[in-house]
Coordinates of N, CA and C in Angstrom, one line a residue:
X172 N -150.3 61.3 -80.1 CA -149.0 61.1 -79.7 C -148.9 60.7 -78.3
X173 N -148.1 59.7 -78.1 CA -148.0 59.0 -76.8 C -146.9 59.7 -76.0
X174 N -147.0 60.0 -74.7 CA -146.0 60.6 -73.8 C -145.4 59.5 -72.9
X175 N -144.1 59.4 -72.9 CA -143.4 58.5 -72.1 C -142.8 59.1 -70.9
X176 N -142.9 58.5 -69.8 CA -142.3 59.0 -68.5 C -140.8 58.8 -68.6
X177 N -140.0 59.7 -68.0 CA -138.5 59.5 -68.1 C -138.0 58.2 -67.5
X178 N -138.7 57.7 -66.5 CA -138.4 56.4 -65.9 C -139.6 55.6 -65.9
X179 N -139.5 54.4 -66.5 CA -140.7 53.5 -66.5 C -141.1 53.1 -65.1
X180 N -142.4 53.0 -64.8 CA -142.9 52.6 -63.5 C -143.1 51.1 -63.5
X181 N -142.5 50.5 -62.5 CA -142.7 49.0 -62.3 C -143.9 48.8 -61.4
X182 N -144.2 47.5 -61.3 CA -145.3 47.1 -60.4 C -145.0 47.7 -59.0
X183 N -145.9 48.2 -58.3 CA -145.7 48.8 -57.0 C -145.2 50.2 -57.0
X184 N -145.2 50.8 -58.2 CA -144.8 52.2 -58.3 C -143.3 52.5 -58.3
X185 N -142.4 51.5 -58.3 CA -141.0 51.7 -58.3 C -140.5 52.1 -59.7
X186 N -139.7 53.2 -59.7 CA -139.2 53.7 -61.0 C -137.7 53.2 -61.1
X187 N -137.3 53.0 -62.3 CA -135.9 52.7 -62.6 C -135.4 53.4 -63.8
X188 N -134.1 53.6 -64.0 CA -133.6 54.3 -65.2 C -133.9 53.5 -66.4
X189 N -134.1 54.2 -67.5 CA -134.3 53.6 -68.8 C -133.2 52.6 -69.2
X190 N -133.6 51.4 -69.6 CA -132.6 50.5 -70.0 C -132.1 49.5 -69.0
X191 N -132.5 49.7 -67.7 CA -132.1 48.8 -66.6 C -133.3 47.9 -66.4
X192 N -133.0 46.6 -66.5 CA -134.0 45.6 -66.3 C -134.2 45.4 -64.8
X193 N -135.4 44.9 -64.5 CA -135.7 44.6 -63.1 C -134.7 43.6 -62.5
X194 N -134.3 42.6 -63.3 CA -133.4 41.6 -62.8 C -132.0 42.2 -62.6
X195 N -131.6 43.2 -63.4 CA -130.3 43.9 -63.2 C -130.4 44.6 -61.9
X196 N -131.5 45.3 -61.6 CA -131.6 46.1 -60.4 C -131.6 45.2 -59.2
X197 N -132.3 44.1 -59.3 CA -132.3 43.1 -58.1 C -130.9 42.5 -57.9
X198 N -130.2 42.2 -59.0 CA -128.8 41.7 -58.9 C -127.9 42.7 -58.3
X199 N -128.0 44.0 -58.7 CA -127.2 45.1 -58.1 C -127.5 45.2 -56.6
X200 N -128.7 45.2 -56.3 CA -129.1 45.4 -54.9 C -128.6 44.2 -54.0
X201 N -128.6 43.0 -54.5 CA -128.1 41.8 -53.8 C -126.6 41.9 -53.7
X202 N -125.9 42.4 -54.7 CA -124.4 42.6 -54.7 C -124.1 43.7 -53.6
X203 N -124.8 44.8 -53.6 CA -124.5 45.8 -52.6 C -124.7 45.3 -51.2
X204 N -125.8 44.5 -51.0 CA -126.1 43.9 -49.7 C -125.0 43.0 -49.3
X205 N -124.5 42.1 -50.2 CA -123.4 41.2 -50.0 C -122.1 41.9 -49.5
X206 N -121.8 43.0 -50.2 CA -120.6 43.8 -49.9 C -120.7 44.4 -48.5
X207 N -121.9 44.9 -48.1 CA -122.1 45.6 -46.8 C -122.0 44.6 -45.7
X208 N -122.2 43.3 -45.9 CA -122.2 42.3 -44.9 C -120.9 41.6 -44.7
X209 N -119.9 41.9 -45.6 CA -118.6 41.3 -45.5 C -117.8 42.0 -44.4
X210 N -117.1 41.3 -43.6 CA -116.2 41.9 -42.6 C -115.1 42.7 -43.2
X211 N -114.8 43.8 -42.6 CA -113.6 44.6 -43.0 C -112.4 43.9 -42.7
X212 N -111.4 44.0 -43.6 CA -110.1 43.3 -43.4 C -109.4 43.9 -42.2
X213 N -108.8 43.1 -41.3 CA -108.1 43.6 -40.1 C -106.7 44.0 -40.6
X214 N -106.3 45.2 -40.0 CA -105.0 45.6 -40.3 C -104.1 45.0 -39.2
X215 N -102.8 44.8 -39.6 CA -101.9 44.2 -38.7 C -101.6 45.2 -37.5
X216 N -101.7 44.7 -36.3 CA -101.4 45.5 -35.2 C -99.9 45.7 -35.1
X217 N -99.5 46.9 -34.5 CA -98.1 47.2 -34.3 C -97.5 46.2 -33.2
X218 N -96.2 46.1 -33.1 CA -95.6 45.2 -32.2 C -96.0 45.6 -30.7
X219 N -96.0 44.6 -29.8 CA -96.4 44.9 -28.5 C -95.5 45.9 -27.8
X220 N -96.2 46.7 -27.0 CA -95.5 47.8 -26.2 C -95.2 47.2 -24.8
X221 N -94.0 47.4 -24.4 CA -93.6 46.8 -23.1 C -94.4 47.5 -21.9
X222 N -95.0 48.7 -22.1 CA -95.7 49.3 -21.0 C -97.1 48.8 -20.9
X223 N -97.6 48.0 -21.8 CA -99.0 47.5 -21.7 C -99.0 46.1 -21.2
X224 N -99.8 45.9 -20.2 CA -100.0 44.5 -19.7 C -100.6 43.6 -20.8
X225 N -100.2 42.3 -20.9 CA -100.8 41.5 -22.0 C -102.3 41.4 -22.0
X226 N -103.0 41.4 -20.9 CA -104.4 41.4 -20.9 C -105.0 42.6 -21.5
X227 N -104.4 43.8 -21.2 CA -104.8 45.0 -21.8 C -104.6 45.1 -23.3
X228 N -103.5 44.5 -23.8 CA -103.2 44.5 -25.2 C -104.2 43.6 -25.9
X229 N -104.6 42.5 -25.3 CA -105.7 41.7 -26.0 C -107.0 42.5 -26.1
X230 N -107.3 43.2 -25.0 CA -108.6 43.9 -25.0 C -108.6 45.1 -26.0
X231 N -107.4 45.7 -26.2 CA -107.3 46.8 -27.1 C -107.5 46.4 -28.5
X232 N -107.3 45.1 -28.9 CA -107.5 44.6 -30.2 C -108.9 44.3 -30.6
X233 N -109.8 44.3 -29.6 CA -111.2 43.9 -29.9 C -112.1 45.1 -29.9
X234 N -112.4 45.6 -31.0 CA -113.2 46.9 -31.1 C -114.5 46.5 -31.9
X235 N -115.7 46.8 -31.3 CA -116.9 46.5 -32.0 C -117.0 47.3 -33.3
X236 N -117.5 46.7 -34.3 CA -117.6 47.3 -35.6 C -118.8 48.3 -35.7
X237 N -119.7 48.3 -34.8 CA -120.8 49.2 -34.9 C -120.6 50.5 -34.2
X238 N -119.3 50.8 -33.8 CA -119.0 52.1 -33.1 C -119.0 53.3 -34.0
X239 N -119.3 54.4 -33.4 CA -119.1 55.6 -34.2 C -118.4 56.7 -33.3
X240 N -117.7 57.6 -33.9 CA -117.0 58.6 -33.2 C -117.9 59.8 -33.1
X241 N -117.9 60.4 -32.0 CA -118.7 61.6 -31.7 C -117.8 62.8 -31.6
X242 N -117.8 63.7 -32.7 CA -116.9 64.8 -32.8 C -117.0 65.8 -31.7
X243 N -118.2 66.0 -31.1 CA -118.3 67.1 -30.1 C -118.2 66.4 -28.7
X244 N -117.8 65.2 -28.6 CA -117.7 64.5 -27.3 C -116.2 64.4 -26.9
X245 N -115.9 64.7 -25.7 CA -114.6 64.6 -25.2 C -114.5 63.7 -24.0
X246 N -113.4 63.0 -23.9 CA -113.1 62.1 -22.8 C -112.0 62.9 -22.0
X247 N -112.4 63.2 -20.7 CA -111.5 63.9 -19.8 C -111.0 63.0 -18.7
X248 N -109.7 62.6 -18.8 CA -109.1 61.7 -17.8 C -108.2 62.5 -16.9
X249 N -108.7 62.9 -15.7 CA -108.0 63.8 -14.8 C -108.1 63.2 -13.4
X250 N -107.0 63.0 -12.7 CA -107.0 62.4 -11.4 C -107.5 63.4 -10.3
X251 N -107.2 64.6 -10.4 CA -107.6 65.6 -9.4 C -109.0 66.0 -9.6
X252 N -109.8 65.9 -8.6 CA -111.3 66.1 -8.6 C -111.5 67.6 -9.0
X253 N -110.9 68.5 -8.3 CA -111.1 70.0 -8.6 C -110.7 70.3 -10.0
X254 N -109.6 69.9 -10.5 CA -109.2 70.1 -11.9 C -110.2 69.5 -12.9
X255 N -110.6 68.3 -12.6 CA -111.6 67.6 -13.5 C -112.9 68.4 -13.6
X256 N -113.4 68.8 -12.4 CA -114.7 69.6 -12.4 C -114.6 70.9 -13.1
X257 N -113.5 71.6 -12.9 CA -113.4 73.0 -13.5 C -113.1 72.8 -15.0
X258 N -112.3 71.9 -15.4 CA -112.1 71.7 -16.9 C -113.4 71.2 -17.6
X259 N -114.1 70.3 -16.9 CA -115.4 69.8 -17.5 C -116.4 70.9 -17.6
X260 N -116.5 71.8 -16.6 CA -117.4 72.9 -16.6 C -117.1 73.9 -17.8
X261 N -115.8 74.2 -17.9 CA -115.4 75.1 -19.0 C -115.7 74.5 -20.4
X262 N -115.5 73.2 -20.6 CA -115.7 72.6 -21.9 C -117.2 72.5 -22.1
X263 N -118.0 72.2 -21.1 CA -119.5 72.2 -21.3 C -120.0 73.6 -21.7
X264 N -119.4 74.6 -21.2 CA -119.9 76.0 -21.5 C -119.6 76.3 -23.0
X265 N -118.7 75.5 -23.6 CA -118.3 75.6 -25.0 C -119.1 74.6 -25.9
X266 N -120.2 74.0 -25.3 CA -121.1 73.1 -26.0 C -120.4 71.7 -26.3
X267 N -119.4 71.3 -25.6 CA -118.8 70.0 -25.7 C -119.5 69.1 -24.7
X268 N -119.7 67.8 -25.1 CA -120.2 66.8 -24.2 C -118.9 66.2 -23.6
X269 N -118.9 66.2 -22.3 CA -117.7 65.8 -21.6 C -117.9 64.6 -20.7
X270 N -117.1 63.6 -20.9 CA -117.1 62.4 -20.0 C -116.0 62.5 -19.0
X271 N -116.2 63.1 -17.9 CA -115.1 63.2 -16.9 C -114.8 61.9 -16.1
X272 N -113.6 61.5 -16.2 CA -113.2 60.2 -15.5 C -111.9 60.4 -14.7
X273 N -111.8 59.6 -13.7 CA -110.6 59.7 -12.8 C -109.5 58.8 -13.2
X274 N -109.8 57.7 -13.9 CA -108.7 56.7 -14.2 C -108.7 56.3 -15.6
X275 N -107.5 55.9 -16.1 CA -107.4 55.4 -17.4 C -108.2 54.1 -17.7
X276 N -108.3 53.3 -16.6 CA -109.1 52.0 -16.8 C -110.6 52.4 -17.1
X277 N -111.1 53.4 -16.5 CA -112.5 53.9 -16.9 C -112.5 54.3 -18.3
X278 N -111.5 55.0 -18.7 CA -111.4 55.5 -20.1 C -111.5 54.4 -21.1
X279 N -110.8 53.3 -20.9 CA -110.8 52.2 -21.8 C -112.2 51.6 -22.0
X280 N -113.0 51.6 -20.9 CA -114.3 51.1 -21.1 C -115.2 52.0 -22.0
X281 N -115.0 53.3 -21.8 CA -115.7 54.3 -22.7 C -115.3 54.1 -24.1
X282 N -114.0 53.9 -24.3 CA -113.5 53.8 -25.7 C -114.0 52.6 -26.4
X283 N -114.4 51.6 -25.6 CA -115.0 50.3 -26.2 C -116.5 50.4 -26.3
X284 N -117.1 51.5 -25.9 CA -118.5 51.7 -26.0 C -119.0 52.0 -27.4
X285 N -120.3 52.1 -27.6 CA -120.9 52.3 -28.9 C -120.7 53.7 -29.5
X286 N -120.6 54.7 -28.6 CA -120.3 56.1 -29.0 C -119.0 56.5 -28.4
X287 N -118.0 56.6 -29.1 CA -116.7 56.9 -28.4 C -116.3 58.3 -28.8
X288 N -115.7 59.0 -27.8 CA -115.3 60.4 -28.1 C -114.1 60.5 -29.1
X289 N -114.0 61.6 -29.8 CA -113.0 61.7 -30.8 C -111.7 62.3 -30.2
X290 N -111.9 63.0 -29.1 CA -110.7 63.7 -28.4 C -110.6 63.3 -27.0
X291 N -109.4 63.0 -26.6 CA -109.1 62.5 -25.2 C -108.2 63.6 -24.6
X292 N -108.6 64.1 -23.4 CA -107.7 65.0 -22.6 C -107.2 64.1 -21.5
X293 N -105.9 63.9 -21.5 CA -105.3 62.8 -20.6 C -104.3 63.4 -19.7
X294 N -104.6 63.3 -18.4 CA -103.6 63.6 -17.4 C -102.7 62.3 -17.2
X295 N -101.4 62.6 -17.4 CA -100.5 61.4 -17.3 C -100.4 60.8 -15.9
X296 N -100.7 61.5 -14.9 CA -100.5 61.0 -13.5 C -101.8 60.4 -12.9
X297 N -102.6 59.7 -13.8 CA -103.8 59.0 -13.2 C -103.4 57.8 -12.4
X298 N -104.1 57.5 -11.3 CA -103.8 56.4 -10.5 C -104.1 55.0 -11.1
X299 N -103.5 54.0 -10.6 CA -103.7 52.7 -11.2 C -103.1 52.5 -12.6
X300 N -103.9 52.1 -13.5 CA -103.5 52.1 -14.9 C -103.3 53.5 -15.3
X301 N -102.1 53.9 -15.6 CA -101.7 55.3 -15.8 C -101.9 55.8 -17.2
X302 N -101.6 57.1 -17.3 CA -101.7 57.7 -18.6 C -100.8 57.1 -19.7
X303 N -99.6 56.7 -19.3 CA -98.7 56.1 -20.3 C -99.2 54.8 -20.8
X304 N -99.8 54.0 -19.9 CA -100.4 52.8 -20.3 C -101.6 53.0 -21.2
X305 N -102.4 54.0 -20.9 CA -103.6 54.3 -21.8 C -103.1 54.7 -23.2
X306 N -102.0 55.5 -23.2 CA -101.4 55.9 -24.5 C -101.0 54.6 -25.3
X307 N -100.3 53.7 -24.6 CA -99.9 52.5 -25.3 C -101.0 51.6 -25.7
X308 N -102.1 51.6 -24.9 CA -103.3 50.8 -25.3 C -104.0 51.3 -26.5
X309 N -104.1 52.7 -26.6 CA -104.7 53.3 -27.7 C -103.9 53.1 -29.0
X310 N -102.6 53.1 -28.8 CA -101.7 52.9 -30.0 C -101.8 51.5 -30.6
X311 N -102.2 50.5 -29.7 CA -102.4 49.1 -30.2 C -103.7 48.9 -30.9
X312 N -104.7 49.8 -30.7 CA -106.0 49.6 -31.3 C -106.0 49.7 -32.8
X313 N -106.8 48.8 -33.5 CA -106.9 48.9 -34.9 C -107.5 50.2 -35.4
X314 N -108.3 50.8 -34.5 CA -109.0 52.1 -34.9 C -108.3 53.3 -34.3
X315 N -107.0 53.2 -34.0 CA -106.3 54.3 -33.3 C -106.3 55.6 -34.1
X316 N -106.5 55.6 -35.4 CA -106.5 56.8 -36.2 C -107.7 57.7 -35.9
X317 N -108.7 57.1 -35.2 CA -109.9 57.8 -34.9 C -109.7 58.8 -33.7
X318 N -108.6 58.6 -33.0 CA -108.5 59.3 -31.7 C -107.4 60.4 -31.8
X319 N -107.6 61.5 -31.1 CA -106.6 62.6 -30.9 C -106.5 62.8 -29.4
X320 N -105.3 62.8 -28.9 CA -105.0 62.9 -27.5 C -104.3 64.2 -27.2
X321 N -104.8 65.0 -26.2 CA -104.1 66.1 -25.7 C -103.6 65.7 -24.3
X322 N -102.3 65.7 -24.1 CA -101.7 65.3 -22.8 C -101.6 66.5 -21.9
X323 N -101.9 66.3 -20.7 CA -101.8 67.3 -19.6 C -100.9 66.8 -18.5
X324 N -99.8 67.5 -18.3 CA -98.9 67.0 -17.3 C -97.9 68.1 -16.8
X325 N -97.5 67.9 -15.6 CA -96.5 68.8 -15.0 C -95.1 68.2 -15.1
X326 N -95.1 66.9 -15.5 CA -93.8 66.2 -15.7 C -93.0 66.7 -16.9
X327 N -91.7 66.9 -16.7 CA -90.9 67.4 -17.8 C -90.8 66.4 -18.9
X328 N -90.9 65.2 -18.6 CA -90.7 64.1 -19.7 C -92.0 64.0 -20.6
X329 N -93.0 64.8 -20.3 CA -94.3 64.7 -21.1 C -94.0 65.1 -22.5
X330 N -93.1 66.0 -22.8 CA -92.8 66.5 -24.1 C -92.3 65.4 -25.0
X331 N -91.6 64.4 -24.4 CA -91.0 63.3 -25.1 C -92.2 62.4 -25.7
X332 N -93.3 62.4 -25.0 CA -94.5 61.6 -25.4 C -95.3 62.2 -26.6
X333 N -94.9 63.4 -27.0 CA -95.6 64.1 -28.0 C -95.5 63.4 -29.4
X334 N -94.6 62.5 -29.5 CA -94.4 61.8 -30.8 C -95.2 60.5 -30.8
X335 N -95.8 60.1 -29.7 CA -96.5 58.9 -29.6 C -97.7 58.9 -30.6
X336 N -98.2 57.8 -31.0 CA -99.4 57.8 -31.9 C -100.6 58.4 -31.2
X337 N -101.3 59.2 -32.0 CA -102.5 59.9 -31.5 C -102.3 61.2 -30.7
X338 N -101.1 61.4 -30.2 CA -100.9 62.6 -29.4 C -100.8 63.8 -30.4
X339 N -101.6 64.8 -30.2 CA -101.7 66.0 -31.0 C -101.1 67.2 -30.3
X340 N -101.0 67.2 -29.0 CA -100.5 68.4 -28.3 C -100.2 68.0 -26.8
X341 N -99.3 68.7 -26.2 CA -99.0 68.5 -24.8 C -99.2 69.9 -24.1
X342 N -100.0 69.9 -23.1 CA -100.1 71.1 -22.3 C -99.4 70.9 -20.9
X343 N -98.6 71.8 -20.6 CA -97.8 71.7 -19.3 C -98.6 72.3 -18.2
X344 N -98.8 71.6 -17.1 CA -99.5 72.1 -15.9 C -98.5 73.0 -15.1
X345 N -99.0 74.0 -14.5 CA -100.4 74.5 -14.6 C -100.5 75.3 -15.9
X346 N -101.8 75.3 -16.5 CA -102.1 76.0 -17.7 C -103.4 76.8 -17.5
X347 N -103.6 77.9 -18.2 CA -104.8 78.6 -18.2 C -105.9 77.9 -18.9
X348 N -107.1 77.9 -18.4 CA -108.2 77.2 -19.1 C -108.4 77.7 -20.5
X349 N -108.1 79.0 -20.8 CA -108.3 79.4 -22.2 C -107.3 78.7 -23.1
X350 N -106.1 78.4 -22.6 CA -105.1 77.7 -23.4 C -105.7 76.3 -23.7
X351 N -106.3 75.6 -22.7 CA -106.9 74.3 -22.9 C -108.0 74.4 -23.9
X352 N -108.9 75.4 -23.8 CA -110.0 75.5 -24.7 C -109.6 75.8 -26.1
X353 N -108.5 76.6 -26.3 CA -108.0 76.8 -27.6 C -107.4 75.5 -28.2
X354 N -106.8 74.7 -27.4 CA -106.3 73.4 -27.9 C -107.4 72.5 -28.3
X355 N -108.5 72.4 -27.5 CA -109.6 71.6 -27.8 C -110.3 72.1 -29.1
X356 N -110.5 73.4 -29.3 CA -111.1 73.9 -30.5 C -110.2 73.5 -31.7
X357 N -108.9 73.5 -31.6 CA -108.0 73.1 -32.7 C -108.2 71.7 -33.1
X358 N -108.4 70.8 -32.2 CA -108.3 69.4 -32.4 C -109.7 68.6 -32.4
X359 N -110.7 69.3 -32.0 CA -112.0 68.6 -31.9 C -112.7 68.5 -33.3

């Protein structure tokens, strides 16, 4: 009596399921490769935001396709050096990788990098390109759904920004570090 292996062995030791020919397997492999090399369709960008300079809006629409989001990585955009250092230290003690930055312009460069943080802690009063402009630039990005933003501000109008795309929470300054850590745990 002859014993048959459950999967026939091809030249070179490759096994395939019973009934699938070598030409079928090669055609399926070529089709999968073709699908993986096709560009993803671009979604239509939302209408321009008047708070975003045109050059920034153009830059926000160009996102490399090889990027990945790092769930334990945070982008901390805080203008005050002492606040930035104490918040970064507290987050690092919770095993988060923190990218502490002073300006929103620096944040945009990180967001366009190969490994971008999933959560952004944003001080609205950053100098130069401000927090509002960064919010608007993130809202214009085709990959905006990848980001969650926690706003940090002493300004009373910050609550009105809670409905902006990507904003998941607003923390009013001054706040206890434990309150910030709880918010980060909820949204990271």
